[in-house]
């Protein structure tokens, strides 16, 4: 079972493949304003997370998500719900 | 953030692009001459951005029916059907649309946008699930916001991803409504509807198909992708618009599920907006007759679409994945797209510009919509202009543009564009009749 920390690490690993330049990603990284990704690219990134963790992420669950930490908490919560 | 701050943010985002030429959101035509031509900044301009797939806006019969309806029933209904009642005209249009699709029920809305908003938000409620294609039109996304259902995106045109998501919902109470489109408006690609219908059957979901760009353009009878893919029985709800092939304004939802009638009592975009005016209803009704009676219009549309797509491909432009009435040219970025769009207008061709974030995959596109009413000469001239401007901007190899010029010099006809000449008066209905006659040839 994935832990909150391991989910956070996985998100940072997958997100770093998307982000151009030398940006150092952390739990506090704002996924839209810090990465240069537009909203559609972020939504498409969620598809990758769904495949990685074997879950579905409903739109309303991520509407208020801004940082990597918040996204990890949401994903981890969904993993627990589906366990 | 104050309202002023929000305005500043928008200006900052779009100001640089507007500085390259025109504001795409505020383009003003001097006069629309026909389904395929207008004057813009004093220039005769070929219209390649209207979604007027069958050229129905100037159809003589549709115009005559609309005029007669105004004389007989007046200019409007001045309110919603809930407040001001249903006219016989509304009922006759709903019967016409239902008959066209061979379905039991039809509900008509005041726009295609309202049809999606109204049908989706009312059919999928709290405790239900909406499964929408990632590349869905804004009206579908907005409908999801109006609905209390849980919204799940599936990868564009990917039945496997849809199946995976439905499998995770197995055993959970609540209806599952899949929403897909026929032809997608940005790249002109079609949904793998037979496969999506198979997934729908396997998981016991409902299927809604938005045929906005495929009504009149696909299927033997023009009923759209559901007809062409042979899955009409699986399409529980078909939504669409009158603003493209039908040539006027309005929207609809048709179904064999008689429960769709409940939309009249619970669908806010149906209940709280003014109903369609008589002239629009009469034109739409007549247009469905024309779509049914004139399959040659569809054949002409596809001949034009194939010619234009193949022509652009030969010039070296990168296009959407399949020949379609929507032909999208992919460009390397927003600024290039805006410059190209402006240069084409100056050369006498109007297209639609589409840039992120409103496009799939962050693509910058120039989108053309082809019409049955485009003459062969207009298609050829448009290709010549794409070749000339594309080569000047170094978007395509000059050698390919030269090759086209040489071929054209061997006798292709031309219509005059550019040069700032004022529009000459044109018999618009005669122009449409000529297009129809050309299609019949």
Short mmCIF file of C-alpha atoms in Angstrom, two decimals:
data_model
loop_
_atom_site.label_atom_id
_atom_site.label_comp_id
_atom_site.label_asym_id
_atom_site.label_seq_id
_atom_site.Cartn_x
_atom_site.Cartn_y
_atom_site.Cartn_z
CA UNK A 1 0.00 0.00 0.00
CA UNK A 2 1.37 3.40 -1.01
CA UNK A 3 2.06 5.87 1.79
CA UNK A 4 1.48 9.62 1.60
CA UNK A 5 5.23 10.20 1.32
CA UNK A 6 5.69 7.64 -1.43
CA UNK A 7 2.77 9.15 -3.41
CA UNK A 8 4.37 12.59 -3.03
CA UNK A 9 7.71 11.22 -4.30
CA UNK A 10 6.01 9.53 -7.26
CA UNK A 11 4.18 12.72 -8.20
CA UNK A 12 7.43 14.72 -8.07
CA UNK A 13 9.17 12.07 -10.22
CA UNK A 14 6.40 12.02 -12.85
CA UNK A 15 5.95 15.78 -12.83
CA UNK A 16 9.67 16.42 -13.30
CA UNK A 17 9.47 14.59 -16.64
CA UNK A 18 6.90 17.18 -17.79
CA UNK A 19 8.59 20.35 -16.58
CA UNK A 20 11.18 22.04 -18.75
CA UNK A 21 14.21 23.80 -17.26
CA UNK A 22 15.93 23.41 -13.90
CA UNK A 23 12.96 23.88 -11.60
CA UNK A 24 13.49 21.96 -8.36
CA UNK A 25 10.18 20.38 -7.49
CA UNK A 26 9.05 19.99 -3.89
CA UNK A 27 5.89 19.36 -1.90
CA UNK A 28 5.22 23.10 -1.92
CA UNK A 29 5.51 23.52 -5.69
CA UNK A 30 2.38 25.11 -7.19
CA UNK A 31 1.54 22.77 -10.04
CA UNK A 32 0.23 25.48 -12.38
CA UNK A 33 1.97 28.75 -11.53
CA UNK A 34 5.44 27.31 -10.76
CA UNK A 35 5.75 24.72 -13.54
CA UNK A 36 4.65 26.62 -16.64
CA UNK A 37 2.13 23.89 -17.42
CA UNK A 38 -1.26 25.12 -18.61
CA UNK A 39 -4.49 23.87 -17.06
CA UNK A 40 -5.13 21.35 -19.86
CA UNK A 41 -1.63 19.86 -19.49
CA UNK A 42 -2.21 19.51 -15.74
CA UNK A 43 -5.50 17.71 -16.39
CA UNK A 44 -3.73 15.37 -18.79
CA UNK A 45 -1.04 14.76 -16.15
CA UNK A 46 -3.84 13.50 -13.89
CA UNK A 47 -4.43 10.69 -16.43
CA UNK A 48 -0.86 9.52 -15.77
CA UNK A 49 -1.48 9.54 -12.03
CA UNK A 50 -4.68 7.51 -12.51
CA UNK A 51 -2.71 4.86 -14.40
CA UNK A 52 0.20 4.95 -11.95
CA UNK A 53 -2.02 4.37 -8.90
CA UNK A 54 -4.91 2.44 -10.48
CA UNK A 55 -7.54 4.94 -9.38
CA UNK A 56 -10.03 7.36 -10.91
CA UNK A 57 -9.75 11.03 -9.97
CA UNK A 58 -13.13 12.82 -10.24
CA UNK A 59 -12.91 16.44 -11.37
CA UNK A 60 -14.40 17.89 -8.19
CA UNK A 61 -11.70 16.22 -6.06
CA UNK A 62 -8.92 18.25 -7.68
CA UNK A 63 -10.68 21.54 -8.35
CA UNK A 64 -9.07 23.22 -5.33
CA UNK A 65 -5.70 21.46 -5.53
CA UNK A 66 -2.77 23.81 -6.01
CA UNK A 67 0.41 22.24 -4.60
CA UNK A 68 2.11 18.87 -4.98
CA UNK A 69 1.38 18.23 -1.28
CA UNK A 70 -2.34 18.82 -1.75
CA UNK A 71 -2.41 16.62 -4.86
CA UNK A 72 -0.58 13.84 -3.01
CA UNK A 73 -3.10 14.02 -0.15
CA UNK A 74 -6.00 13.78 -2.63
CA UNK A 75 -4.46 10.85 -4.51
CA UNK A 76 -3.58 9.05 -1.29
CA UNK A 77 -7.14 9.55 -0.01
CA UNK A 78 -8.54 8.02 -3.20
CA UNK A 79 -6.14 5.05 -2.90
CA UNK A 80 -7.42 4.39 0.64
CA UNK A 81 -11.07 4.74 -0.49
CA UNK A 82 -10.53 2.18 -3.25
CA UNK A 83 -8.52 -0.27 -1.12
CA UNK B 1 -8.51 39.94 -6.77
CA UNK B 2 -10.62 42.96 -7.84
CA UNK B 3 -12.56 43.12 -11.11
CA UNK B 4 -9.97 45.58 -12.40
CA UNK B 5 -7.19 43.11 -11.55
CA UNK B 6 -9.02 40.39 -13.46
CA UNK B 7 -9.41 42.66 -16.48
CA UNK B 8 -5.70 43.48 -16.32
CA UNK B 9 -4.81 39.79 -16.14
CA UNK B 10 -6.87 39.05 -19.27
CA UNK B 11 -5.38 42.03 -21.10
CA UNK B 12 -1.89 40.85 -20.14
CA UNK B 13 -2.61 37.34 -21.39
CA UNK B 14 -4.05 38.43 -24.75
CA UNK B 15 -2.51 41.85 -25.27
CA UNK B 16 0.64 40.57 -26.94
CA UNK B 17 -1.36 38.48 -29.41
CA UNK B 18 -3.76 41.34 -30.20
CA UNK B 19 -0.73 43.54 -30.86
CA UNK B 20 0.14 41.28 -33.80
CA UNK B 21 -2.98 42.37 -35.69
CA UNK B 22 -6.71 41.90 -35.15
CA UNK B 23 -8.60 40.81 -32.08
CA UNK B 24 -10.14 37.43 -33.02
CA UNK B 25 -12.95 38.01 -30.53
CA UNK B 26 -13.99 41.30 -32.14
CA UNK B 27 -13.74 40.74 -35.89
CA UNK B 28 -16.42 42.68 -37.78
CA UNK B 29 -17.63 41.72 -41.25
CA UNK B 30 -18.86 44.58 -43.44
CA UNK B 31 -21.40 42.32 -45.13
CA UNK B 32 -22.05 38.61 -45.44
CA UNK B 33 -22.69 38.01 -49.12
CA UNK B 34 -23.37 34.26 -49.22
CA UNK B 35 -22.60 31.14 -47.16
CA UNK B 36 -19.04 31.27 -48.47
CA UNK B 37 -18.22 34.93 -48.99
CA UNK B 38 -18.23 38.19 -47.06
CA UNK B 39 -16.58 41.57 -47.21
CA UNK B 40 -14.10 42.22 -44.44
CA UNK B 41 -12.18 45.51 -44.20
CA UNK B 42 -13.47 46.26 -47.68
CA UNK B 43 -12.04 43.04 -49.16
CA UNK B 44 -13.97 40.19 -50.76
CA UNK B 45 -13.16 37.32 -48.42
CA UNK B 46 -13.65 33.58 -48.71
CA UNK B 47 -15.29 32.28 -45.55
CA UNK B 48 -13.53 29.21 -44.18
CA UNK B 49 -14.59 29.60 -40.58
CA UNK B 50 -18.37 29.44 -40.37
CA UNK B 51 -19.39 25.79 -39.72
CA UNK B 52 -21.96 26.40 -42.49
CA UNK B 53 -21.39 22.86 -43.75
CA UNK B 54 -24.31 22.67 -46.17
CA UNK B 55 -24.59 26.38 -46.97
CA UNK B 56 -28.09 26.39 -45.52
CA UNK B 57 -28.09 30.01 -44.29
CA UNK B 58 -29.16 31.33 -47.69
CA UNK B 59 -31.25 28.39 -48.85
CA UNK B 60 -34.18 29.91 -50.72
CA UNK B 61 -36.80 27.63 -49.17
CA UNK B 62 -35.51 28.16 -45.62
CA UNK B 63 -35.49 31.93 -46.14
CA UNK B 64 -39.03 31.88 -47.58
CA UNK B 65 -40.34 29.76 -44.67
CA UNK B 66 -38.71 32.09 -42.14
CA UNK B 67 -40.23 35.17 -43.79
CA UNK B 68 -43.67 33.60 -43.90
CA UNK B 69 -43.42 32.61 -40.22
CA UNK B 70 -42.63 36.19 -39.22
CA UNK B 71 -45.63 37.48 -41.15
CA UNK B 72 -47.93 34.90 -39.60
CA UNK B 73 -46.60 34.50 -36.03
CA UNK B 74 -44.55 37.64 -35.33
CA UNK B 75 -40.91 38.15 -34.44
CA UNK B 76 -40.63 36.34 -31.11
CA UNK B 77 -42.17 34.51 -28.19
CA UNK B 78 -41.02 37.03 -25.56
CA UNK B 79 -40.38 34.38 -22.96
CA UNK B 80 -39.82 30.78 -22.03
CA UNK B 81 -42.18 27.93 -22.84
CA UNK B 82 -42.81 27.50 -19.13
CA UNK B 83 -44.02 31.09 -18.78
CA UNK B 84 -45.36 31.96 -22.23
CA UNK B 85 -46.49 28.57 -23.43
CA UNK B 86 -45.62 26.30 -26.31
CA UNK B 87 -46.58 27.30 -29.86
CA UNK B 88 -47.66 24.78 -32.45
CA UNK B 89 -44.42 25.74 -34.21
CA UNK B 90 -42.32 24.44 -31.30
CA UNK B 91 -44.19 21.14 -31.31
CA UNK B 92 -43.93 20.76 -35.07
CA UNK B 93 -40.16 21.34 -34.97
CA UNK B 94 -39.77 18.79 -32.16
CA UNK B 95 -41.79 16.28 -34.17
CA UNK B 96 -39.66 17.03 -37.23
CA UNK B 97 -36.38 16.48 -35.36
CA UNK B 98 -37.69 13.28 -33.72
CA UNK B 99 -38.86 11.95 -37.11
CA UNK B 100 -35.53 12.85 -38.71
CA UNK B 101 -33.73 10.71 -36.15
CA UNK B 102 -36.41 8.02 -35.97
CA UNK B 103 -36.67 8.59 -32.21
CA UNK B 104 -39.76 8.93 -30.03
CA UNK B 105 -39.07 12.25 -28.33
CA UNK B 106 -37.30 15.51 -29.00
CA UNK B 107 -36.82 18.54 -26.79
CA UNK B 108 -35.74 21.77 -28.44
CA UNK B 109 -33.53 24.36 -26.72
CA UNK B 110 -32.67 27.93 -27.64
CA UNK B 111 -29.03 27.16 -28.53
CA UNK B 112 -26.79 24.14 -28.92
CA UNK B 113 -24.88 25.30 -25.85
CA UNK B 114 -28.12 25.31 -23.87
CA UNK B 115 -29.02 21.85 -25.18
CA UNK B 116 -25.84 20.37 -23.70
CA UNK B 117 -26.16 22.36 -20.51
CA UNK B 118 -29.84 21.49 -20.14
CA UNK B 119 -29.79 17.83 -21.10
CA UNK B 120 -26.61 16.77 -19.28
CA UNK B 121 -27.24 18.67 -16.04
CA UNK B 122 -30.80 17.35 -15.76
CA UNK B 123 -30.18 13.73 -16.75
CA UNK B 124 -27.16 13.21 -14.47
CA UNK B 125 -27.90 14.22 -10.90
CA UNK B 126 -26.41 13.79 -7.44
CA UNK B 127 -25.30 10.18 -6.98
CA UNK B 128 -24.87 9.66 -10.74
CA UNK B 129 -21.66 9.64 -12.77
CA UNK B 130 -20.78 11.62 -15.90
CA UNK B 131 -17.98 10.10 -17.97
CA UNK B 132 -16.85 12.68 -20.50
CA UNK B 133 -14.22 12.61 -23.24
CA UNK B 134 -11.25 14.78 -22.26
CA UNK B 135 -11.57 16.86 -25.44
CA UNK B 136 -15.23 17.67 -24.86
CA UNK B 137 -16.60 21.02 -25.95
CA UNK B 138 -16.82 23.81 -23.36
CA UNK B 139 -20.61 23.39 -23.22
CA UNK B 140 -20.16 19.81 -21.97
CA UNK B 141 -17.68 20.92 -19.31
CA UNK B 142 -20.02 23.72 -18.27
CA UNK B 143 -22.91 21.23 -18.10
CA UNK B 144 -20.81 19.16 -15.69
CA UNK B 145 -20.42 22.22 -13.47
CA UNK B 146 -24.19 22.70 -13.46
CA UNK B 147 -24.82 19.03 -12.69
CA UNK B 148 -24.42 17.57 -9.20
CA UNK B 149 -23.13 14.28 -10.63
CA UNK B 150 -19.54 13.11 -10.11
CA UNK B 151 -17.53 13.96 -13.24
CA UNK B 152 -14.87 11.62 -14.61
CA UNK B 153 -12.79 12.38 -17.71
CA UNK B 154 -11.59 9.60 -19.98
CA UNK B 155 -8.72 9.91 -22.45
CA UNK B 156 -9.78 11.37 -25.78
CA UNK B 157 -11.32 8.77 -28.10
CA UNK B 158 -10.01 5.97 -25.87
CA UNK B 159 -12.62 3.24 -25.21
CA UNK B 160 -10.10 1.25 -23.11
CA UNK B 161 -9.66 4.13 -20.67
CA UNK B 162 -13.43 4.55 -20.54
CA UNK B 163 -13.87 0.82 -19.82
CA UNK B 164 -11.24 0.98 -17.07
CA UNK B 165 -13.10 3.82 -15.39
CA UNK B 166 -16.49 2.16 -15.69
CA UNK B 167 -15.01 -1.06 -14.25
CA UNK B 168 -13.92 0.89 -11.14
CA UNK B 169 -17.53 2.05 -10.71
CA UNK B 170 -18.92 -1.48 -10.85
CA UNK B 171 -21.37 -2.12 -8.03
CA UNK B 172 -21.66 1.56 -7.15
CA UNK B 173 -25.27 2.82 -7.24
CA UNK B 174 -26.21 5.65 -9.58
CA UNK B 175 -26.55 6.01 -13.34
CA UNK B 176 -23.47 6.26 -15.50
CA UNK B 177 -23.83 8.61 -18.47
CA UNK B 178 -21.08 8.59 -21.10
CA UNK B 179 -20.81 11.80 -23.15
CA UNK B 180 -18.92 11.85 -26.42
CA UNK B 181 -19.04 13.85 -29.65
CA UNK B 182 -19.43 12.85 -33.29
CA UNK B 183 -16.88 15.04 -35.03
CA UNK B 184 -14.61 16.93 -32.64
CA UNK B 185 -14.60 20.60 -33.54
CA UNK B 186 -10.91 21.40 -33.13
CA UNK B 187 -9.13 18.67 -35.12
CA UNK B 188 -12.06 17.23 -37.07
CA UNK B 189 -11.48 13.72 -35.75
CA UNK B 190 -14.37 11.32 -35.14
CA UNK B 191 -15.12 9.24 -32.06
CA UNK B 192 -14.64 5.44 -32.20
CA UNK B 193 -18.35 5.17 -31.55
CA UNK B 194 -18.84 1.46 -32.25
CA UNK B 195 -16.20 0.64 -29.61
CA UNK B 196 -17.60 3.18 -27.15
CA UNK B 197 -21.09 1.74 -27.67
CA UNK B 198 -19.72 -1.76 -26.95
CA UNK B 199 -18.23 -0.49 -23.67
CA UNK B 200 -21.53 1.17 -22.82
CA UNK B 201 -23.38 -2.14 -23.36
CA UNK B 202 -20.84 -4.12 -21.35
CA UNK B 203 -21.13 -1.88 -18.28
CA UNK B 204 -24.82 -0.97 -18.53
CA UNK B 205 -24.19 2.74 -18.93
CA UNK B 206 -26.14 5.34 -20.89
CA UNK B 207 -24.61 7.01 -23.95
CA UNK B 208 -25.10 10.60 -25.10
CA UNK B 209 -23.56 11.76 -28.37
CA UNK B 210 -23.18 15.42 -29.30
CA UNK B 211 -23.59 15.50 -33.08
CA UNK B 212 -23.07 19.28 -33.40
CA UNK B 213 -20.55 18.95 -36.25
CA UNK B 214 -21.76 15.60 -37.61
CA UNK B 215 -25.48 16.32 -38.11
CA UNK B 216 -25.89 16.80 -41.84
CA UNK B 217 -22.29 15.87 -42.56
CA UNK B 218 -22.11 12.15 -41.69
CA UNK B 219 -24.38 9.17 -42.33
CA UNK B 220 -26.38 8.15 -45.36
CA UNK B 221 -29.36 10.25 -44.23
CA UNK B 222 -27.21 12.92 -42.57
CA UNK B 223 -28.12 11.84 -39.06
CA UNK B 224 -24.51 11.90 -37.95
CA UNK B 225 -21.88 9.55 -36.58
CA UNK B 226 -24.39 7.37 -34.70
CA UNK B 227 -25.94 6.53 -38.07
CA UNK B 228 -22.63 6.13 -39.86
CA UNK B 229 -21.21 3.84 -37.14
CA UNK B 230 -24.42 1.76 -37.10
CA UNK B 231 -25.05 2.32 -33.38
CA UNK B 232 -28.17 4.45 -33.34
CA UNK B 233 -29.94 1.98 -31.07
CA UNK B 234 -27.11 2.32 -28.52
CA UNK B 235 -27.20 6.12 -28.48
CA UNK B 236 -29.67 6.83 -25.69
CA UNK B 237 -29.52 10.58 -26.16
CA UNK B 238 -28.40 12.61 -29.17
CA UNK B 239 -27.82 16.31 -28.69
CA UNK B 240 -27.05 18.80 -31.38
CA UNK B 241 -27.36 22.30 -32.69
CA UNK B 242 -29.20 24.14 -35.44
CA UNK B 243 -26.31 26.58 -35.80
CA UNK B 244 -24.12 24.55 -38.16
CA UNK B 245 -25.53 22.33 -40.92
CA UNK B 246 -29.07 23.48 -40.14
CA UNK B 247 -28.04 27.09 -40.73
CA UNK B 248 -29.89 28.96 -38.01
CA UNK B 249 -29.78 28.82 -34.18
CA UNK B 250 -31.09 26.46 -31.51
CA UNK B 251 -30.37 23.02 -30.07
CA UNK B 252 -32.07 19.74 -29.33
CA UNK B 253 -31.98 16.46 -27.45
CA UNK B 254 -33.64 13.40 -29.03
CA UNK B 255 -34.21 10.01 -27.44
CA UNK B 256 -36.32 6.88 -27.41
CA UNK B 257 -36.43 7.21 -23.61
CA UNK B 258 -39.73 8.96 -22.96
CA UNK B 259 -38.31 10.13 -19.65
CA UNK B 260 -36.42 12.77 -21.63
CA UNK B 261 -39.66 14.77 -21.46
CA UNK B 262 -38.82 15.47 -17.80
CA UNK B 263 -36.29 18.00 -19.09
CA UNK B 264 -39.23 20.36 -19.59
CA UNK B 265 -39.84 20.40 -15.85
CA UNK B 266 -36.34 20.24 -14.34
CA UNK B 267 -33.84 21.55 -16.89
CA UNK B 268 -32.90 25.09 -15.97
CA UNK B 269 -31.47 26.07 -19.40
CA UNK B 270 -34.79 24.93 -20.92
CA UNK B 271 -37.05 26.51 -18.32
CA UNK B 272 -35.43 29.88 -17.72
CA UNK B 273 -34.63 31.26 -21.16
CA UNK B 274 -36.76 32.56 -24.02
CA UNK B 275 -37.92 29.95 -26.51
CA UNK B 276 -36.97 30.00 -30.19
CA UNK B 277 -38.72 32.63 -32.33
CA UNK B 278 -41.03 31.62 -35.21
CA UNK B 279 -38.67 32.51 -38.07
CA UNK B 280 -35.89 30.37 -36.60
CA UNK B 281 -38.22 27.43 -36.05
CA UNK B 282 -39.58 27.63 -39.59
CA UNK B 283 -36.09 27.82 -41.09
CA UNK B 284 -34.84 24.91 -38.98
CA UNK B 285 -37.81 22.73 -39.87
CA UNK B 286 -37.34 23.42 -43.57
CA UNK B 287 -33.61 22.78 -43.25
CA UNK B 288 -34.22 19.25 -41.94
CA UNK B 289 -36.35 18.64 -45.05
CA UNK B 290 -33.47 19.85 -47.21
CA UNK B 291 -30.88 17.71 -45.41
CA UNK B 292 -33.08 14.67 -45.94
CA UNK B 293 -33.92 15.43 -49.56
CA UNK B 294 -30.48 16.51 -50.78
CA UNK B 295 -27.80 13.88 -50.05
CA UNK B 296 -25.85 15.43 -52.93
CA UNK B 297 -25.07 18.39 -50.65
CA UNK B 298 -23.27 15.99 -48.32
CA UNK B 299 -21.43 14.42 -51.25
CA UNK B 300 -20.33 17.87 -52.45
CA UNK B 301 -19.22 18.77 -48.92
CA UNK B 302 -16.98 15.71 -48.74
CA UNK B 303 -15.56 16.31 -52.23
CA UNK B 304 -14.63 19.83 -51.13
CA UNK B 305 -13.26 18.62 -47.78
CA UNK B 306 -11.11 15.96 -49.48
CA UNK B 307 -9.79 18.49 -52.05
CA UNK B 308 -8.91 21.03 -49.38
CA UNK B 309 -7.36 18.50 -46.97
CA UNK B 310 -5.30 16.83 -49.70
CA UNK B 311 -4.26 20.23 -51.06
CA UNK B 312 -2.99 21.44 -47.70
CA UNK B 313 -1.25 18.12 -47.06
CA UNK B 314 0.51 18.33 -50.43
CA UNK B 315 1.72 21.81 -49.49
CA UNK B 316 3.37 20.36 -46.39
CA UNK B 317 1.06 21.61 -43.66
CA UNK B 318 0.57 19.39 -40.63
CA UNK B 319 -3.14 18.59 -40.31
CA UNK B 320 -5.67 16.85 -38.12
CA UNK B 321 -5.74 13.05 -38.30
CA UNK B 322 -8.47 12.48 -40.89
CA UNK B 323 -10.28 14.08 -43.81
CA UNK B 324 -13.22 15.94 -42.35
CA UNK B 325 -15.37 19.03 -42.92
CA UNK B 326 -13.22 20.50 -40.14
CA UNK B 327 -9.65 20.89 -41.45
CA UNK B 328 -7.15 21.99 -38.81
CA UNK B 329 -3.63 23.22 -39.60
CA UNK B 330 -1.26 22.64 -36.68
CA UNK B 331 1.23 25.43 -36.06
CA UNK B 332 4.30 25.69 -33.87
CA UNK B 333 2.91 28.21 -31.36
CA UNK B 334 0.38 30.88 -30.51
CA UNK B 335 2.28 33.76 -32.09
CA UNK B 336 2.80 31.93 -35.40
CA UNK B 337 -0.88 31.00 -35.47
CA UNK B 338 -1.97 34.60 -34.87
CA UNK B 339 0.40 35.96 -37.54
CA UNK B 340 -0.77 33.35 -40.05
CA UNK B 341 -4.43 34.03 -39.27
CA UNK B 342 -3.91 37.77 -39.80
CA UNK B 343 -1.94 37.27 -43.03
CA UNK B 344 -4.62 34.99 -44.47
CA UNK B 345 -7.29 37.62 -43.73
CA UNK B 346 -5.20 40.24 -45.53
CA UNK B 347 -4.96 37.86 -48.49
CA UNK B 348 -8.71 37.26 -48.56
CA UNK B 349 -9.36 34.11 -46.50
CA UNK B 350 -11.11 33.95 -43.14
CA UNK B 351 -10.38 30.98 -40.87
CA UNK B 352 -10.86 30.34 -37.15
CA UNK B 353 -7.91 30.63 -34.82
CA UNK B 354 -7.74 28.28 -31.85
CA UNK B 355 -4.98 28.49 -29.27
CA UNK B 356 -4.28 27.07 -25.78
CA UNK B 357 -5.86 26.71 -23.30
CA UNK B 358 -8.98 26.10 -25.41
CA UNK B 359 -7.33 23.45 -27.59
CA UNK B 360 -6.43 19.81 -26.98
CA UNK B 361 -2.78 19.01 -26.27
CA UNK B 362 -1.88 22.74 -26.06
CA UNK B 363 -2.01 22.92 -29.88
CA UNK B 364 -2.11 26.18 -31.82
CA UNK B 365 -4.47 25.71 -34.76
CA UNK B 366 -5.98 27.42 -37.73
CA UNK B 367 -9.27 25.72 -38.23
CA UNK B 368 -11.16 25.75 -41.50
CA UNK B 369 -14.71 24.52 -41.88
CA UNK B 370 -15.62 23.43 -45.39
CA UNK B 371 -19.05 23.86 -46.96
CA UNK B 372 -20.95 22.16 -49.75
CA UNK B 373 -21.55 25.71 -50.95
CA UNK B 374 -17.85 26.38 -51.60
CA UNK B 375 -17.22 26.35 -55.32
CA UNK B 376 -14.25 24.47 -56.73
CA UNK B 377 -12.78 27.85 -57.61
CA UNK B 378 -13.07 29.09 -54.02
CA UNK B 379 -11.38 25.95 -52.67
CA UNK B 380 -8.60 26.32 -55.25
CA UNK B 381 -8.16 30.02 -54.48
CA UNK B 382 -8.08 29.34 -50.74
CA UNK B 383 -5.37 26.71 -51.29
CA UNK B 384 -3.39 29.14 -53.45
CA UNK B 385 -3.55 31.73 -50.67
CA UNK B 386 -2.52 29.18 -48.02
CA UNK B 387 0.40 28.23 -50.30
CA UNK B 388 1.49 31.81 -50.92
CA UNK B 389 1.17 33.04 -47.33
CA UNK B 390 2.53 29.78 -45.88
CA UNK B 391 5.64 29.99 -48.09
CA UNK B 392 6.14 33.70 -47.32
CA UNK B 393 6.02 32.93 -43.60
CA UNK B 394 8.31 29.91 -44.14
CA UNK B 395 5.70 27.56 -42.68
CA UNK B 396 5.96 25.29 -45.73
CA UNK B 397 8.76 24.66 -48.25
CA UNK B 398 8.69 27.26 -51.03
CA UNK B 399 9.18 24.42 -53.53
CA UNK B 400 5.77 22.98 -52.64
CA UNK B 401 4.07 26.36 -53.07
CA UNK B 402 5.88 26.79 -56.41
CA UNK B 403 4.67 23.36 -57.54
CA UNK B 404 1.10 24.38 -56.78
CA UNK B 405 1.56 27.68 -58.62
CA UNK B 406 2.85 25.86 -61.69
CA UNK B 407 -0.06 23.44 -61.63
CA UNK B 408 -2.51 26.29 -61.18
CA UNK B 409 -1.00 28.16 -64.13
CA UNK B 410 -2.15 25.32 -66.35
CA UNK B 411 -5.70 26.63 -66.31
CA UNK B 412 -7.28 26.75 -62.85
CA UNK B 413 -10.04 29.33 -62.54
CA UNK B 414 -9.83 32.20 -60.09
CA UNK B 415 -12.15 34.48 -58.23
CA UNK B 416 -10.77 37.88 -57.38
CA UNK B 417 -9.90 38.45 -53.73
CA UNK B 418 -8.03 41.16 -51.94
CA UNK B 419 -7.26 44.62 -53.26
CA UNK B 420 -9.85 46.40 -51.18
CA UNK B 421 -12.53 46.36 -53.88
CA UNK B 422 -16.00 47.07 -52.53
CA UNK B 423 -18.57 44.33 -52.56
CA UNK B 424 -20.91 44.26 -55.52
CA UNK B 425 -24.54 43.49 -54.74
CA UNK B 426 -25.26 39.80 -55.08
CA UNK B 427 -28.48 37.84 -55.28
CA UNK B 428 -27.74 35.73 -52.21
CA UNK B 429 -30.39 33.13 -52.78
CA UNK B 430 -29.30 32.83 -56.40
CA UNK B 431 -25.76 32.19 -55.14
CA UNK B 432 -27.01 29.40 -52.90
CA UNK B 433 -29.13 27.89 -55.68
CA UNK B 434 -26.07 27.95 -57.96
CA UNK B 435 -24.05 26.13 -55.28
CA UNK B 436 -26.81 23.55 -54.98
CA UNK B 437 -26.91 23.12 -58.76
CA UNK B 438 -23.13 22.73 -58.80
CA UNK B 439 -23.46 20.06 -56.13
CA UNK B 440 -26.04 18.25 -58.23
CA UNK B 441 -23.65 18.30 -61.18
#
